[in-house]
Short mmCIF file of C-alpha atoms in Angstrom, two decimals:
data_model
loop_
_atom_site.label_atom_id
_atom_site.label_comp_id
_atom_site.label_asym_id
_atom_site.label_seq_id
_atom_site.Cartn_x
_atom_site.Cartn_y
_atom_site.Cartn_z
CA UNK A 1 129.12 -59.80 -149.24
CA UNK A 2 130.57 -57.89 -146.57
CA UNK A 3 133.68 -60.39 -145.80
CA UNK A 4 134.26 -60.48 -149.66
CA UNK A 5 134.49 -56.97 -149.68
CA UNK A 6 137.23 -57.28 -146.49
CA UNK A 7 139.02 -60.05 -148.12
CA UNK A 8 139.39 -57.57 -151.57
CA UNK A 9 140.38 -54.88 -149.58
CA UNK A 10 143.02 -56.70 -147.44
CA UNK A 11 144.40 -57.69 -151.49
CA UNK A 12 144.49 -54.58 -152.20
CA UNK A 13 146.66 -53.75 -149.12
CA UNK A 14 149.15 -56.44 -149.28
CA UNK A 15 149.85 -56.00 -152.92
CA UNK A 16 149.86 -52.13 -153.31
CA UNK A 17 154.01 -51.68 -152.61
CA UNK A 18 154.84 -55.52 -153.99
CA UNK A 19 156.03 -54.98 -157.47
CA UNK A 20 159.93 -55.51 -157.99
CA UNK A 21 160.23 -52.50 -160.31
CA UNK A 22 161.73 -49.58 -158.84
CA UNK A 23 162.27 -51.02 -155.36
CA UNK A 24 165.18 -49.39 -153.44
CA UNK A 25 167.38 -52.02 -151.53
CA UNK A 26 169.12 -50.66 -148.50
CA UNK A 27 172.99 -52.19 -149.78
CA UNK A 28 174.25 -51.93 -145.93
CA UNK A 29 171.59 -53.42 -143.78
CA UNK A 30 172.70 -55.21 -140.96
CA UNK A 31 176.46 -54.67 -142.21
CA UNK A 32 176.88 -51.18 -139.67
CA UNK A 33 178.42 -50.52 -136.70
CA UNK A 34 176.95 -48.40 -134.07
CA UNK A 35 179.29 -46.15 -131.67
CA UNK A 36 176.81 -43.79 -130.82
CA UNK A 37 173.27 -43.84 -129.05
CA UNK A 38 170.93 -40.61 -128.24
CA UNK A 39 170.14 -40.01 -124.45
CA UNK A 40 167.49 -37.87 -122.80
CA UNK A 41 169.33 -34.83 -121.08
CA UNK A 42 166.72 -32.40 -119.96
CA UNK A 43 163.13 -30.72 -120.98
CA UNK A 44 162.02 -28.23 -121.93
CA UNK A 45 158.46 -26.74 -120.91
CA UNK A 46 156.65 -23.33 -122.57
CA UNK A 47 153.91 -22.39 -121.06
CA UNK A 48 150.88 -21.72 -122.90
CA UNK A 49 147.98 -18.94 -122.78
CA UNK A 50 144.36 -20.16 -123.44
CA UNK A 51 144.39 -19.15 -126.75
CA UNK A 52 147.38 -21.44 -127.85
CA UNK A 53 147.18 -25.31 -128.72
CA UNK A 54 150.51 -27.58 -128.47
CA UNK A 55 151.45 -28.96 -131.71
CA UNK A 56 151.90 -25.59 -132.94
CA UNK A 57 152.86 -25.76 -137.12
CA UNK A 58 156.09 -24.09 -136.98
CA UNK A 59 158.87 -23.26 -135.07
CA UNK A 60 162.04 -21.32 -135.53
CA UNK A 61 164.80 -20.94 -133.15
CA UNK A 62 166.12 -17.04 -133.49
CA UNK A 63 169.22 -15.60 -132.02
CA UNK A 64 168.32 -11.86 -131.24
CA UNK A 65 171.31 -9.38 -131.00
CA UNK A 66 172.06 -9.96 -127.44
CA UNK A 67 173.29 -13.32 -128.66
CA UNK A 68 169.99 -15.20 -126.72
CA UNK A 69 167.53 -17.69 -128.11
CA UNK A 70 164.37 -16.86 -128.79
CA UNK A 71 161.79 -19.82 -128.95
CA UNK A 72 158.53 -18.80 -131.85
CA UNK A 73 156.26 -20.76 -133.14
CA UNK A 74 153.01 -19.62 -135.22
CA UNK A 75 149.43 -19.74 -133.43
CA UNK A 76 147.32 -19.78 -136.26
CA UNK A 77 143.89 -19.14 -134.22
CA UNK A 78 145.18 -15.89 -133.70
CA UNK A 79 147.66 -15.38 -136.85
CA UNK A 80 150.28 -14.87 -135.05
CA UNK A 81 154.30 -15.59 -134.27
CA UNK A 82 154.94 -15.74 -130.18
CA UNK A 83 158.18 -15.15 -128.40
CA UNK A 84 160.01 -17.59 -125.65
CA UNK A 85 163.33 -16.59 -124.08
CA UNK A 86 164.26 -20.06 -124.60
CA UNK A 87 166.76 -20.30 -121.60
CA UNK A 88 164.51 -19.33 -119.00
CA UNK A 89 160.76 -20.60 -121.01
CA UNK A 90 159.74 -16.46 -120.11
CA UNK A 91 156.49 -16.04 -122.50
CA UNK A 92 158.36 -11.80 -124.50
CA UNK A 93 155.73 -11.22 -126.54
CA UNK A 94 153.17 -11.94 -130.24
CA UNK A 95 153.41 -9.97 -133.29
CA UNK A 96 149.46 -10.58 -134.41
CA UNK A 97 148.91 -10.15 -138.43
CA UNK A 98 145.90 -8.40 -140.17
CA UNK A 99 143.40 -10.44 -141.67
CA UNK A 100 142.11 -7.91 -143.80
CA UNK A 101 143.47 -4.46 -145.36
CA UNK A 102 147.04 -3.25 -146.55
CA UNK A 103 148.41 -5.27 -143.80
CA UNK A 104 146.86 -8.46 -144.43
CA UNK A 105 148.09 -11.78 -144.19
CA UNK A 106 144.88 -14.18 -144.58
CA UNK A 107 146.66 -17.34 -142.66
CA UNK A 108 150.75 -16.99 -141.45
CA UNK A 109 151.72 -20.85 -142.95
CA UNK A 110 155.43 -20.26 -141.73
CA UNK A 111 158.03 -17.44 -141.48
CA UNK A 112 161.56 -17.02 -141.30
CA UNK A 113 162.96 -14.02 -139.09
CA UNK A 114 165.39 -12.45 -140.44
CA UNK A 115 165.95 -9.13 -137.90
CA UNK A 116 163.45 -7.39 -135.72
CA UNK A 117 162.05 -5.71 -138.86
CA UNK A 118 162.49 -8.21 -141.37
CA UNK A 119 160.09 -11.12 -141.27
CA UNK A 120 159.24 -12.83 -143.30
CA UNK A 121 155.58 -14.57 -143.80
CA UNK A 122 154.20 -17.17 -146.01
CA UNK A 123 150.63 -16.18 -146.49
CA UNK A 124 149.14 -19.18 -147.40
CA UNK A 125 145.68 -18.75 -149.09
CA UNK A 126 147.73 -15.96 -151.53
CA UNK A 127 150.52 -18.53 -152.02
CA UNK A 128 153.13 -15.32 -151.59
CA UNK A 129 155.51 -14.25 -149.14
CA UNK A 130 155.01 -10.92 -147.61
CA UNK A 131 157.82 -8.88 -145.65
CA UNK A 132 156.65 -7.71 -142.27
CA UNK A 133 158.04 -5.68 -139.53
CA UNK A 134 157.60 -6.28 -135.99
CA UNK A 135 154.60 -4.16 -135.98
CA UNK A 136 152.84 -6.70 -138.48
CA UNK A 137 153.00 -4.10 -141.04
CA UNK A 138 153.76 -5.28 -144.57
CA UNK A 139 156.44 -4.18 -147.13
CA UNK A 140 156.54 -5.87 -149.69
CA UNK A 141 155.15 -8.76 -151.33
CA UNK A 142 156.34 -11.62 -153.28
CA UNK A 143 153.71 -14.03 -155.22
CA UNK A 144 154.16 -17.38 -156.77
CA UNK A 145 150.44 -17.54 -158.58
CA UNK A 146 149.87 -17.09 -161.53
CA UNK A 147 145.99 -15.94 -162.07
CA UNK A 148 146.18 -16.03 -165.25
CA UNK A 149 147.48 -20.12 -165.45
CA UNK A 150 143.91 -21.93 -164.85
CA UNK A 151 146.75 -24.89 -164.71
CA UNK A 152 149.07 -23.07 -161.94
CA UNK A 153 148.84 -25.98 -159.48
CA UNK A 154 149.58 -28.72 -161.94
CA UNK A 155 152.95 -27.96 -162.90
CA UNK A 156 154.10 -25.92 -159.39
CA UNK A 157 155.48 -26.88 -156.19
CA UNK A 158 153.28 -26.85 -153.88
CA UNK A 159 154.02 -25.74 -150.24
CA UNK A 160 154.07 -28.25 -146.90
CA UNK A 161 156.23 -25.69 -144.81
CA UNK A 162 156.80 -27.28 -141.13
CA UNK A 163 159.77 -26.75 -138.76
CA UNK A 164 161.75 -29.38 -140.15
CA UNK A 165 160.75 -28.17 -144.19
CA UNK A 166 160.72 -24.48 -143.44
CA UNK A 167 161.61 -21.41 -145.01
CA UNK A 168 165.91 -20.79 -145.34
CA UNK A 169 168.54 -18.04 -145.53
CA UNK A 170 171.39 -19.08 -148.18
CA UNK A 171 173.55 -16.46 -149.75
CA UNK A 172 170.56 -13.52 -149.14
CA UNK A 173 167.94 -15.97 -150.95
CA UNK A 174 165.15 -17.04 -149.41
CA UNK A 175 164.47 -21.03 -150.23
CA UNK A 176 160.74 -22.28 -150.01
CA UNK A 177 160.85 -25.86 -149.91
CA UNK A 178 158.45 -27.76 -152.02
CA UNK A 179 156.88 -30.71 -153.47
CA UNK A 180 155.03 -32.21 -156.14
CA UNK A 181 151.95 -33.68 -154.53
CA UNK A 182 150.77 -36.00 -156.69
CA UNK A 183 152.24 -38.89 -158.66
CA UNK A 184 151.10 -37.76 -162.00
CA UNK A 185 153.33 -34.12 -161.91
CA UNK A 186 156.39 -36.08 -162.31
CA UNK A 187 155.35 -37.02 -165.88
CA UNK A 188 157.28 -34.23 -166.72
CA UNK A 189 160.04 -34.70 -163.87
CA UNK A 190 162.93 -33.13 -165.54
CA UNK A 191 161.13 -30.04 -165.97
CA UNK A 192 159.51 -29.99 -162.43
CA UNK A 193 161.81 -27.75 -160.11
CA UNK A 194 160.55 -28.36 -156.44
CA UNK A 195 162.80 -25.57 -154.64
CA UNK A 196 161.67 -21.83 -154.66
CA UNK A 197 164.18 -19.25 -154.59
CA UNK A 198 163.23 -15.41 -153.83
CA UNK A 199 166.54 -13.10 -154.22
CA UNK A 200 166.28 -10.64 -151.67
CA UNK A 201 167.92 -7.91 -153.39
CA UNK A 202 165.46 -7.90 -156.38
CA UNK A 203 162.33 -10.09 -155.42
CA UNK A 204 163.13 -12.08 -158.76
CA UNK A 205 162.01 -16.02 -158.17
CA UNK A 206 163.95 -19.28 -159.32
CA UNK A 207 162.77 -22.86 -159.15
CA UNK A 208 165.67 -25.19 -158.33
CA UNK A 209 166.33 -29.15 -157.81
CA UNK A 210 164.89 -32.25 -159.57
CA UNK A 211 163.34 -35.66 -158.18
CA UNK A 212 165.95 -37.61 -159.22
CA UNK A 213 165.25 -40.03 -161.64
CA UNK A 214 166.31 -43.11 -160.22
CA UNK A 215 163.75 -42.72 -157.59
CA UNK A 216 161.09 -40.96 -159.51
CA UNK A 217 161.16 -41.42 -163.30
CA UNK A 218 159.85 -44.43 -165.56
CA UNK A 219 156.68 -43.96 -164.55
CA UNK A 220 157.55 -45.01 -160.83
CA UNK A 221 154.40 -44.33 -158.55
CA UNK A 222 155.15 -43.50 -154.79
CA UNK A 223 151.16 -41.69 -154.55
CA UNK A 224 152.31 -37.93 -154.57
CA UNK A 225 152.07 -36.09 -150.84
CA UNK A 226 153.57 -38.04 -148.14
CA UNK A 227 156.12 -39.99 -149.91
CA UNK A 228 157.13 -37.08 -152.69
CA UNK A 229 157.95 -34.60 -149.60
CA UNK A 230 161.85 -33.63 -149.69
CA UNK A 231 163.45 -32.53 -146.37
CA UNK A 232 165.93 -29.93 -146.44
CA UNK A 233 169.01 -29.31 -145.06
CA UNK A 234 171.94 -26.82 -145.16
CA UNK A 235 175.39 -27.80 -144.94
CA UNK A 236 178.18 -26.70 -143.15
CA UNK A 237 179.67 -25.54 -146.56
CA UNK A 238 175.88 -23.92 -147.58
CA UNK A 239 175.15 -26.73 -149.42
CA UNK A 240 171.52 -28.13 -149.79
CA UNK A 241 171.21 -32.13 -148.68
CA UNK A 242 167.81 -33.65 -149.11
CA UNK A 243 166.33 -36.77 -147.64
CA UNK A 244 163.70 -38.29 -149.69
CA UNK A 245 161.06 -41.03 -147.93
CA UNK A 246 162.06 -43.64 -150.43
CA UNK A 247 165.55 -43.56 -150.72
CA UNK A 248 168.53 -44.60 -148.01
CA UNK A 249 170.64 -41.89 -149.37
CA UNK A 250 171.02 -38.34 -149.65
CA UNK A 251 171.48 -36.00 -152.09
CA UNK A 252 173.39 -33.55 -151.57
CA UNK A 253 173.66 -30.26 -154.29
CA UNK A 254 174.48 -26.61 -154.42
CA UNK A 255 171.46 -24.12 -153.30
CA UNK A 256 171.02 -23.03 -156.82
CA UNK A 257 171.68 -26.16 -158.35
CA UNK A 258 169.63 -28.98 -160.46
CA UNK A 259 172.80 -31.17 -160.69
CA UNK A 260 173.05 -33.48 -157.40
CA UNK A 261 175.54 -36.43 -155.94
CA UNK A 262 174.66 -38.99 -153.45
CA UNK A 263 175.78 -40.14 -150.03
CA UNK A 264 174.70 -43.48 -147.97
CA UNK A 265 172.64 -42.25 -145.44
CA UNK A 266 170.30 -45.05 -144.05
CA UNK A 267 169.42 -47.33 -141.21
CA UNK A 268 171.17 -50.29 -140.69
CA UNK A 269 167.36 -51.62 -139.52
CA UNK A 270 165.64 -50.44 -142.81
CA UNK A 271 164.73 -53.05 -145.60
CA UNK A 272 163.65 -52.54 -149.24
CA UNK A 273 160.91 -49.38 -150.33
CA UNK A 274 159.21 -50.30 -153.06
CA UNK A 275 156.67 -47.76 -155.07
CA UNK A 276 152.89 -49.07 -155.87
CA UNK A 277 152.05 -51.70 -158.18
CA UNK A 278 149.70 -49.35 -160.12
CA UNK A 279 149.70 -46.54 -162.74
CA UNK A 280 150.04 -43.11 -161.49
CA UNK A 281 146.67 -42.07 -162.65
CA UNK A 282 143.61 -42.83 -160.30
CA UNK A 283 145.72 -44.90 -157.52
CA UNK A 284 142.98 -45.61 -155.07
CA UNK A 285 143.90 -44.06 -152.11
CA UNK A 286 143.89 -47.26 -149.87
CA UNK A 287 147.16 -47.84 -152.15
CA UNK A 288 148.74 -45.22 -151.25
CA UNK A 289 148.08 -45.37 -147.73
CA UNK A 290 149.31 -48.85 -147.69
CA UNK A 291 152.31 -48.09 -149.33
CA UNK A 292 153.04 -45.03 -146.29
CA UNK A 293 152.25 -47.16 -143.29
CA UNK A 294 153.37 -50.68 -144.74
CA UNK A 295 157.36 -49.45 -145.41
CA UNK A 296 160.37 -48.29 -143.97
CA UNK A 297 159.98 -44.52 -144.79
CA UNK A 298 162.90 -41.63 -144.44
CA UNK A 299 161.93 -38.04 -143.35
CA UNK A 300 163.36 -35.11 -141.82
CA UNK A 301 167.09 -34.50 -142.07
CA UNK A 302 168.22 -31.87 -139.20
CA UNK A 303 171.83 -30.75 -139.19
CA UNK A 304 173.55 -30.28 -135.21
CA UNK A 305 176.66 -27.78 -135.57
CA UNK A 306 177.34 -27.83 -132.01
CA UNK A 307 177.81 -31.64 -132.14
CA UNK A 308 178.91 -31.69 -135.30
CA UNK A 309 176.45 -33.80 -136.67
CA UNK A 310 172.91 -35.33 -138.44
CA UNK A 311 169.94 -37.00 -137.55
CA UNK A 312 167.80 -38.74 -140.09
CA UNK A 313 164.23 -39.62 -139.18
CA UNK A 314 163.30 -43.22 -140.02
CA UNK A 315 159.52 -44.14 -139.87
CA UNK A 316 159.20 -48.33 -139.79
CA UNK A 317 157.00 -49.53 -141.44
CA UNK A 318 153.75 -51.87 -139.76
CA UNK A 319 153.71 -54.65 -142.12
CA UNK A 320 150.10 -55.15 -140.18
CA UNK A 321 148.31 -51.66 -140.61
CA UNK A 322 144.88 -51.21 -142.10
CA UNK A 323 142.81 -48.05 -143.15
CA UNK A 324 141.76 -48.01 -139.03
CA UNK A 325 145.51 -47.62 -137.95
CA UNK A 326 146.54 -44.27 -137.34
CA UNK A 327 149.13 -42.73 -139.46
CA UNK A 328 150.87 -41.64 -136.09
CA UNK A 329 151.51 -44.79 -135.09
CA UNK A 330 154.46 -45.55 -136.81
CA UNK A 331 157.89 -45.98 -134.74
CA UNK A 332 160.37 -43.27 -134.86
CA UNK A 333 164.14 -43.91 -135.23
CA UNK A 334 166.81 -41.43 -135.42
CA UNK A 335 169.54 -42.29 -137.11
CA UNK A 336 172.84 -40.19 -136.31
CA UNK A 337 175.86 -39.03 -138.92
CA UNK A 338 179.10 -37.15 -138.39
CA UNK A 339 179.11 -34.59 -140.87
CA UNK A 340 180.91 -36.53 -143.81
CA UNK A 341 177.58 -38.64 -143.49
CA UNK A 342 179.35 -41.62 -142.02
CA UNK A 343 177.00 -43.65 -139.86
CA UNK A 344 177.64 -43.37 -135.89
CA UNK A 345 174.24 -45.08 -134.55
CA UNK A 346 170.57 -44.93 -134.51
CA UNK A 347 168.12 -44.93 -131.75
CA UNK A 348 164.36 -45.47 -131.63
CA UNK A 349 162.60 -43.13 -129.47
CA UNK A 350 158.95 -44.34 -129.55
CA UNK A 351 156.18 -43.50 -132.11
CA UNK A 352 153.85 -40.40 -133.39
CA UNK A 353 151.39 -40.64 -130.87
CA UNK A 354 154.39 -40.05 -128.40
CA UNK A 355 156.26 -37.26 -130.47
CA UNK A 356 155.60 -34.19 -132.72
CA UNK A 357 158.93 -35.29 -134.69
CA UNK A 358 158.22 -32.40 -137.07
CA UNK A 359 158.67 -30.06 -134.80
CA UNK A 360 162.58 -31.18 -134.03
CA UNK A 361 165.42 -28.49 -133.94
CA UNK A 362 169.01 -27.84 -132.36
CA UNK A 363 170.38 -25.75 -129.89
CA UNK A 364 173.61 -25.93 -127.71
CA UNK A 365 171.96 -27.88 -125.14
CA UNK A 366 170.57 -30.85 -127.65
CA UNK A 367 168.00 -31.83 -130.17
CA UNK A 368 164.73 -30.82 -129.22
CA UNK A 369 161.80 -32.47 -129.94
CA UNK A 370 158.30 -31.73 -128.74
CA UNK A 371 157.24 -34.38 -126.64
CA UNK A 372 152.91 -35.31 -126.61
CA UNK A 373 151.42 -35.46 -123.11
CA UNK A 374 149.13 -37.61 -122.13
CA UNK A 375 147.34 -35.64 -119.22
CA UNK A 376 145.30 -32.66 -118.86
CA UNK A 377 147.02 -30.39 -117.67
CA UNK A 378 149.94 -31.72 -120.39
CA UNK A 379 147.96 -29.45 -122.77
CA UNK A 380 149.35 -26.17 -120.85
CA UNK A 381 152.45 -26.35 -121.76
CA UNK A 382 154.79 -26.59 -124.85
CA UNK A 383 157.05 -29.57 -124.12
CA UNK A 384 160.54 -30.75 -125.55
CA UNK A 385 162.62 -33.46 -124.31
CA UNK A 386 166.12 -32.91 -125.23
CA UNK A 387 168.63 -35.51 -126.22
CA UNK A 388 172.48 -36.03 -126.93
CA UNK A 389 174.91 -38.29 -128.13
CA UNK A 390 176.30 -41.09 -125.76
CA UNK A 391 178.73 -43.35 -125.89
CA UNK A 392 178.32 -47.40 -126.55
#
C-alpha cells in the first residue's frame, strides 16, 4: 500500500505543470549572444549584535544628507530598523517601535525612509502604513482594511514586502507592491489591481496594474503565492517594469497605469513554463509545489544606474525534486540587460542554500547580494558579496 501510494504521488508530480494550455515558450532560447558575465569584486561584512539574526526581511539602501550610504535592514525580534555606514560597515544606531500605545506598530513588515523624520512603516498585523519619525513616534496612519468587508482578503492584494518587492517613492506616492495569493482571485482578473498607491499629499489610496491576461486569464492556474508574486522595478524614465515568474518578458507601464507593453527579457537557458493541469479550486498543494520547483521560474528584477543596467533572477527548475527537496535549492542565474532591455549575458551564481537573493540591491561599488555562511561564527556577521560586469 505504501509504494502505491509513492507511485500516485510521483503521478501527481510529473503531471501537475504538463498540460499544453497556457504554456509560455521562451521564442529566443539558445538563439542569444552573451558579451557580458558578472564577477565577484569585493564583500561586504556587517557585524551583528546578539539580538540580530542574518537573513534579515528587508533592506533599504538610504543616502543621508551628507551624500553617504546608510545600510538598514528591519530586526523584527526587536521591531526595529538598524543603521550601517555602509562604506566603513560602522554599526550608527536602531530606531525601536512601540508595541503597544499611540506609538504602536505591532510588527515593522518593511519601511521606506524617506528623511530623518519621515519613515515610513508597514505595520503588518493592521495591514496600514504608519508615518514615523526617528524617535519611533507616529503621525499619521494610513489603512488598507476594511472591518467592515468580512470578504476584505478575497478581493485585495495582499502584501509579500522584501528588499527586492519593497515599498517605492514615484512622483510623492508611495507604491506597495502586491499580489493575489491564490489562483482563484484572478476569476475576476480585470478587476483585481495588485499595486497600492498612497498620495502623500492627501493619504487618498489607488490600486493600480493588472495580471495580464495572456499569462493569467482563461482560467490559467499557476497555484496563487509563489508564482503570482510581481517584482517591481522603476525605470530610468519613472516607469514601473514588472517581472512575473511565468513569463520571459517584462512589462513595462506607467506608475499609475493599468495599460502595459512588453519587452523580451529572458534567459537564453530557460525552456517552456507551463501552469497546472488542474482547476483553480482545491489544487492539492503537492501541485503547486511541483509546478515551483519543477520549472524555469523568473523573479526579482533590480535596476543598476551606475552601470546602466538590469539583472533578472532566473530560478531553474529540478526536473527531479520531490516534497523532501528544499525549496532553496534551486539554482540562481542572473541574467543582465542594458537599459533598452537588450540581452548582454547571464551568469549562474549557485543556489538558495548559498544566497539570500531577495535581499539583492545596488550601490556604486556593485550588486550586492547577501551571501549564507556556512560556519559558526558566519552567523555574526551580515555578509554581501559584490559583483560587476566583465567582459567575454
Amino acid at each position: 500500500m505504501k509504494n502505491c501510494c509513492f507511485y500516485l504521488l510521483a503521478l501527481l508530480l510529473s503531471v501537475a505543470c504538463s498540460g499544453n494550455g497556457g504554456s509560455v515558450k521562451n521564442e529566443f532560447k539558445g538563439k542569444l549572444t552573451a558579451t557580458k558575465q558578472l564577477v565577484k569584486t569585493g564583500e561586504k561584512r556587517f557585524q551583528l549584535d546578539t539580538d540580530t539574526k542574518v537573513k534579515p526581511p528587508y533592506i533599504q539602501i538610504y543616502t543621508d544628507r551628507a551624500g553617504g550610504n546608510q545600510l538598514t535592514f528591519l530586526n523584527p525580534r526587536k521591531n526595529s530598523i538598524y543603521f550601517y555606514d555602509y562604506s566603513d560597515t560602522a554599526y550608527v544606531k536602531q530606531i525601536v517601535f512601540e508595541r503597544e500605545g499611540a506609538d504602536a506598530i505591532l510588527s515593522a513588515g518593511a519601511y521606506y525612509i524617506k528623511s530623518p523624520d519621515s519613515i515610513y512603516v508597514f505595520n503588518r498585523p493592521m495591514i496600514e502604513v504608519a508615518l514615523s519619525d526617528s524617535l519611533g513616534r507616529v503621525h499619521n496612519r494610513v489603512t488598507f482594511l476594511d472591518k467592515n468587508d468580512k470578504e476584505w482578503a478575497s478581493h485585495n492584494p495582499q502584501y509579500l514586502l522584501s528588499t527586492v518587492t519593497p515599498l517605492m517613492l514615484v512622483d510623492n506616492h508611495l507604491l506597495l507592491p502586491g499580489l493575489a495569493p491564490f489562483p482563484e482571485m484572478l476569476a475576476d482578473r480585470e478587476n483585481f489591481r495588485f499595486t497600492a498607491s498612497i498620495d502623500l499629499a492627501t493619504n487618498k489610496t489607488e490600486y493600480h496594474h493588472l495580471y495580464p491576461e495572456e499569462l493569467f486569464g482563461s482560467g490559467l492556474n499557476w497555484g496563487g503565492d509563489l508564482l503570482q508574486l510581481p517584482y517591481p522595478a522603476i525605470t530610468p524614465d519613472a516607469k514601473m517594469v514588472h517581472s512575473f515568474p511565468n513569463s520571459h518578458s517584462l512589462y513595462i507601464s506607467d506608475w499609475n497605469s493599468d495599460a502595459s507593453t512588453t519587452v523580451y527579457g529572458g534567459s537564453n537557458n530557460a525552456g517552456t513554463i507551463a501552469p497546472i493541469d488542474h482547476e483553480a479550486k482545491g489544487t492539492p498543494d503537492e501541485l503547486t509545489y511541483a509546478c515551483y520547483m519543477e520549472q524555469d521560474l523568473y523573479a526579482a528584477i533590480i535596476h543598476d544606474p551606475y552601470r546602466k543596467v538590469y539583472y533578472r533572477y532566473l530560478l531553474h527548475g529540478l526536473p527531479g525534486a520531490t516534497l523532501k527537496t528544499p525549496i532553496d535549492s534551486k539554482p540562481l542565474t542572473i541574467v543582465v540587460m542594458d537599459e533598452q532591455f537588450r540581452y548582454l549575458g547571464e551568469s549562474e551564481i549557485g543556489t538558495g542554500q548559498e544566497w539570500n537573493w531577495k535581499n539583492s540591491f545596488v550601490t556604486k561599488e556593485g550588486l550586492n547580494i547577501e551571501r549564507i555562511g556556512t560556519e559558526p561564527e558566519d552567523d555574526d556577521y551580515l555578509t554581501f558579496w559584490l559583483f560587476n560586469l566583465k567582459d567575454l
